[in-house]
Coordinates of N, CA and C in Angstrom, one line a residue:
X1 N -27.4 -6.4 -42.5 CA -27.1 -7.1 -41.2 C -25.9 -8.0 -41.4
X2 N -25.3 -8.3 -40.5 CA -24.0 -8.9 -40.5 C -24.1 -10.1 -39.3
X3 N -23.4 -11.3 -39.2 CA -23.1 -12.4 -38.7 C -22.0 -11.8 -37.1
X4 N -22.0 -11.0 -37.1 CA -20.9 -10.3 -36.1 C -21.2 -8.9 -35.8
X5 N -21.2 -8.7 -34.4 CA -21.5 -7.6 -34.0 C -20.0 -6.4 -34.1
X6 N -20.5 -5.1 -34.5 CA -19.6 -4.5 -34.2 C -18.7 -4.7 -33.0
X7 N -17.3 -4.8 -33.5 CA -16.3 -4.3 -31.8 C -16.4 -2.8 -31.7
X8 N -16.2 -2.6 -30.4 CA -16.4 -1.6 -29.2 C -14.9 -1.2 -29.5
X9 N -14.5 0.1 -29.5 CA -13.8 0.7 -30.0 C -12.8 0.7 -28.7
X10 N -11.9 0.6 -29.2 CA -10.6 0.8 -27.8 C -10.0 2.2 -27.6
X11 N -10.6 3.3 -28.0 CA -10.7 4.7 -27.3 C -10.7 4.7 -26.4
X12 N -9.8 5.6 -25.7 CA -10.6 6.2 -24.2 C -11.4 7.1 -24.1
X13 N -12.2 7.2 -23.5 CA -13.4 8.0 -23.6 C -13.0 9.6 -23.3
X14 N -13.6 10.5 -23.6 CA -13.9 11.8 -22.8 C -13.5 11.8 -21.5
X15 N -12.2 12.9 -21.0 CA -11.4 13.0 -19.9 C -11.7 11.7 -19.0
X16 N -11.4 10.5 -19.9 CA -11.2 9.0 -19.2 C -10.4 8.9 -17.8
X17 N -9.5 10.2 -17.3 CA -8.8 9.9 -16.2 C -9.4 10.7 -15.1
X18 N -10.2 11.3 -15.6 CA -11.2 11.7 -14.3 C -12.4 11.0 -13.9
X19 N -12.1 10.9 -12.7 CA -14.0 10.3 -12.4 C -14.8 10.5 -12.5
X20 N -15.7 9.8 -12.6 CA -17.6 10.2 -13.0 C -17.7 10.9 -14.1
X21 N -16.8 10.7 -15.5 CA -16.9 11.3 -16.4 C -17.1 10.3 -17.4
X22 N -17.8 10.3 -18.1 CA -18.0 9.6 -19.4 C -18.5 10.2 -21.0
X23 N -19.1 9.3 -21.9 CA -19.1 10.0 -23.3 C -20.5 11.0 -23.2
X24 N -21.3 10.2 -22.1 CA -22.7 10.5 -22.4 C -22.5 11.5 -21.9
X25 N -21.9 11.8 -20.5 CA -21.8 12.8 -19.4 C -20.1 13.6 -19.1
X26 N -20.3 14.5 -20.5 CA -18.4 15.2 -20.1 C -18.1 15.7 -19.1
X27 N -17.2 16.4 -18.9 CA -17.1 16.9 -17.5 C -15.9 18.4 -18.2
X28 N -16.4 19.1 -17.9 CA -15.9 20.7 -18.3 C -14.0 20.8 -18.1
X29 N -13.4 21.8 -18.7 CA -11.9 21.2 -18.2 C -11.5 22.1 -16.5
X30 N -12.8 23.0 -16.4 CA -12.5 23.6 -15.1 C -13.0 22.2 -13.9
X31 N -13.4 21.8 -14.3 CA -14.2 21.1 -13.2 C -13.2 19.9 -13.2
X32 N -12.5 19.4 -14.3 CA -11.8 18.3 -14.2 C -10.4 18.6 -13.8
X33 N -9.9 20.0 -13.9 CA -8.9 20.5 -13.1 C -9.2 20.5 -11.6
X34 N -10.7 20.9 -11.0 CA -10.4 20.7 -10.1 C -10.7 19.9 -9.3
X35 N -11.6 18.6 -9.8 CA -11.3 17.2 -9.5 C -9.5 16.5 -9.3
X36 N -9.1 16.8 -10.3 CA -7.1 16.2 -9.9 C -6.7 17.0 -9.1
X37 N -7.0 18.2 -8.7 CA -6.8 18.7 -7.6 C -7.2 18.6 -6.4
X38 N -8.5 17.9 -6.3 CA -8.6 17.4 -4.9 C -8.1 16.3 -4.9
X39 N -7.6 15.6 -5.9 CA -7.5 14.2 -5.7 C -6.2 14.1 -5.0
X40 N -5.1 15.1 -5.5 CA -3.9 15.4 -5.2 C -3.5 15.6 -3.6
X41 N -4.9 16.8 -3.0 CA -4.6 17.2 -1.9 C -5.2 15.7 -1.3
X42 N -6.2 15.3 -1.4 CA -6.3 13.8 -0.8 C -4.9 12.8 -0.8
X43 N -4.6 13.0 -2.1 CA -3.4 11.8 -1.6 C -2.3 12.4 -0.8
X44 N -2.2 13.7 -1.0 CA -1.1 14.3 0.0 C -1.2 14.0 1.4
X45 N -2.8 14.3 2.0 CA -3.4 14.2 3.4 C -2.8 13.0 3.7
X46 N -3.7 11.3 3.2 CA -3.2 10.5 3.2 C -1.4 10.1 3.4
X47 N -0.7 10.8 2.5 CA 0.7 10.5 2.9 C 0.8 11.2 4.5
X48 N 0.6 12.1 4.3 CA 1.3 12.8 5.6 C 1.4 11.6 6.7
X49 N 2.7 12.1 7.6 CA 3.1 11.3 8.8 C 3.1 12.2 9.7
X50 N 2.1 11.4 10.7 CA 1.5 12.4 12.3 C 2.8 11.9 12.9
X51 N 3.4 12.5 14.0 CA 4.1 12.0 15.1 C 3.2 11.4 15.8
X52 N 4.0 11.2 17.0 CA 3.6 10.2 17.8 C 3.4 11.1 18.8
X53 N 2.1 11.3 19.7 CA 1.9 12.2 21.0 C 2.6 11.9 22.3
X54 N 3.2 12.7 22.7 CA 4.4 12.5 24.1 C 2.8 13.0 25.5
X55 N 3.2 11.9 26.3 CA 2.2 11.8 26.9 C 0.9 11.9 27.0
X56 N 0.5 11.1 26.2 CA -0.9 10.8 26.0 C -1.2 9.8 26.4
X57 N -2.6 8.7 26.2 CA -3.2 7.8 27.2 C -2.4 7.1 26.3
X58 N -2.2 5.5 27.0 CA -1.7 4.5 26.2 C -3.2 3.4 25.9
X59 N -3.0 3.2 24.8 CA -4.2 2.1 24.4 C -5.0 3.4 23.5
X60 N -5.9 2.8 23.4 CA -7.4 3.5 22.5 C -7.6 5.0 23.1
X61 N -8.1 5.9 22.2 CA -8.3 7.1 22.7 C -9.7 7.2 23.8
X62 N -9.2 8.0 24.9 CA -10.3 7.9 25.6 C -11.5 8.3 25.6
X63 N -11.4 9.4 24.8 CA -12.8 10.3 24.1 C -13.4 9.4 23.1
X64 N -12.7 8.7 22.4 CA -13.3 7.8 21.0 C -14.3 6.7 22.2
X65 N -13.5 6.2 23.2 CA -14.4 4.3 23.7 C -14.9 4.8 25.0
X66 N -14.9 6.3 25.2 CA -15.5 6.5 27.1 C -14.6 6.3 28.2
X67 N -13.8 5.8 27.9 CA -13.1 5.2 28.8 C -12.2 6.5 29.7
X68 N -13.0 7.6 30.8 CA -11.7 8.7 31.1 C -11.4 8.5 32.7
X69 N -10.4 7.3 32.6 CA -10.3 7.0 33.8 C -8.6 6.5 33.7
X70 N -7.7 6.8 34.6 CA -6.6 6.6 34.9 C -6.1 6.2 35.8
X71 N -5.5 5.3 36.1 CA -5.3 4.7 37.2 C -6.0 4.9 38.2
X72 N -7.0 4.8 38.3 CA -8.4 5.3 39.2 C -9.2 6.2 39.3
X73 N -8.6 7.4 39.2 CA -8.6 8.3 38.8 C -9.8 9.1 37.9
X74 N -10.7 9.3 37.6 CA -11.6 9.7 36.6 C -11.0 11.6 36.5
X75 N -10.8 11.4 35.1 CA -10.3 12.7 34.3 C -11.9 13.3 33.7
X76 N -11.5 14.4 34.2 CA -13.0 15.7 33.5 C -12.3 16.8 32.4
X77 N -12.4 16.0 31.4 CA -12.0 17.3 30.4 C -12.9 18.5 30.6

């Protein structure tokens, strides 16, 4: 027995850059391929830039808050 605990090794673990992977629990290299692959199309989704809709309601969407009324008007999709 020793006065000092072992240090904890500064390895990175088993495909450490994938998520929910660890030493106890590995993760296959098919499966960790296709984890960075979704991660990828996620961050791609994320970047994308929508335009701006040319004549649409101004303010909050009206299907999201109820709100289908226009200038007095009540709209029936």
């Amino acid at each position: 027995m020793t006065e000092q605990p072992t240090p904890p090794e500064d390895t990175p673990g088993f495909n450490a850059e994938t998520p929910h992977a660890t030493p106890e629990r590995p993760i296959s290299d098919i499966a960790r391929r296709a984890l960075l692959e979704a991660a990828e199309r996620r961050a791609a989704e994320d970047a994308a830039v929508l335009s701006p809709e040319h004549g649409g309601p101004r303010g909050p969407e009206p299907t999201r808050y109820g709100d289908w009324e226009k200038k007095g008007l009540a709209v029936d999709f």
